[in-house]
C-alpha cells in the first residue's frame, strides 16, 4: 500500500476525488506533519516549510516529496538528495495569477490609480500625470513559465521584453534573451526591472547597489520571486536617493516585513504581503499536477512533471 500524507488543508471535494480516483492508495489528510514518523509515509505532499531535517530522519519510508509551491529553498534539499528522494513541485501553476498581479501593479502606476484613489478620499478634483506602456522596455529576470507569461501580457501592451537567465537561452514571451553576464549592460535601458527568480545559490543576492545605480531614475523595480535577490537596505537607499522611481515588492528579506522597516513608510514603494500567487484555483491546479505524477508513480513508468534538480535547487 502506498501511503500519502497531505500536510496542507484541502476541501472535502478534493479529498473525495483523490480517494475515488486512487482506491489503491491510502491518503492521510492530517493537515499536519506532526507524528508523520509513525505513519510509514511513502509520499509527502506539502508546502515545503514544515519538512525539517529532524522530521525527514523520522520518515524512513519516504520516497517522494511533492511540494505544492514553486520554491523549495526552505527544504532540507541536501539530505533529500543524499537519500535519493524524488522531489517535484508545481512550477507553472502560478503563472496566471502572478503575471496578472505584475501587470496590475504596472498599469496602476502608469495610469496613476493610487493617486486617483487618494484624491477621491480627500475629495480633490485635480488632473494628474499618467503614462503609457506602449514603447517601453521590460527586463525580466527569470523568463521561465511565470516570466514568460508576464512577457506575453506585456507584449500585448506594446512592451519590448528582454529575458535574463543563467543560460541566456530563448524563452517564450521574450523579444530578446540575454544571460546574467549582460545584465549590467541592459539595465540602463529598462523601464521595468521585474524579477521572478527562485532562491538558488546562483541567484541569492545577485543584485547589489551598483545595479540600482545603473537603472533609469524613472524605472520601476518589481520583485515577485524571492526576498534574497537583493538586500533590503539596497532597495531603501535606491528609493530614498531617487536612483529609481518606484519599487513594487511582494517578497522580502524577512517575512513578515518588520514593522520598523522603512519600506512601509516610503511613498515610492508598494508593499505587497507575498500574495501575488494567490488564486481560488491554486489547490486545484496543484492537485492536477500531483495526480498526473501519481499515475506515473503507480504505473512504474513514464516521466514525472516538474522534477527538482537537487544540486541546482530548482
XYZ file of N, CA and C in Angstrom, residues 112-123 128:
39
model
N -1.772 56.152 -12.809
C -1.906 56.974 -11.594
C -3.088 56.567 -10.718
N -3.413 55.280 -10.688
C -4.557 54.832 -9.894
C -4.391 55.066 -8.393
N -3.194 54.869 -7.824
C -3.061 55.169 -6.394
C -3.379 56.630 -6.070
N -2.916 57.543 -6.937
C -3.184 58.962 -6.705
C -4.664 59.278 -6.893
N -5.296 58.654 -7.886
C -6.732 58.858 -8.100
C -7.510 58.405 -6.869
N -7.118 57.254 -6.315
C -7.788 56.739 -5.119
C -7.595 57.688 -3.938
N -6.383 58.201 -3.790
C -6.099 59.110 -2.679
C -6.878 60.409 -2.826
N -6.951 60.931 -4.064
C -7.691 62.166 -4.290
C -9.182 61.985 -4.024
N -9.699 60.799 -4.321
C -11.108 60.543 -4.033
C -11.360 60.610 -2.538
N -10.451 60.027 -1.749
C -10.623 60.060 -0.294
C -10.583 61.492 0.232
N -9.751 62.336 -0.424
C -9.626 63.730 0.003
C -10.631 64.658 -0.688
N -11.474 64.081 -1.583
C -12.455 64.851 -2.348
C -11.780 65.971 -3.154
N -3.857 64.627 -13.031
C -2.515 64.175 -12.674
C -1.812 63.614 -13.901
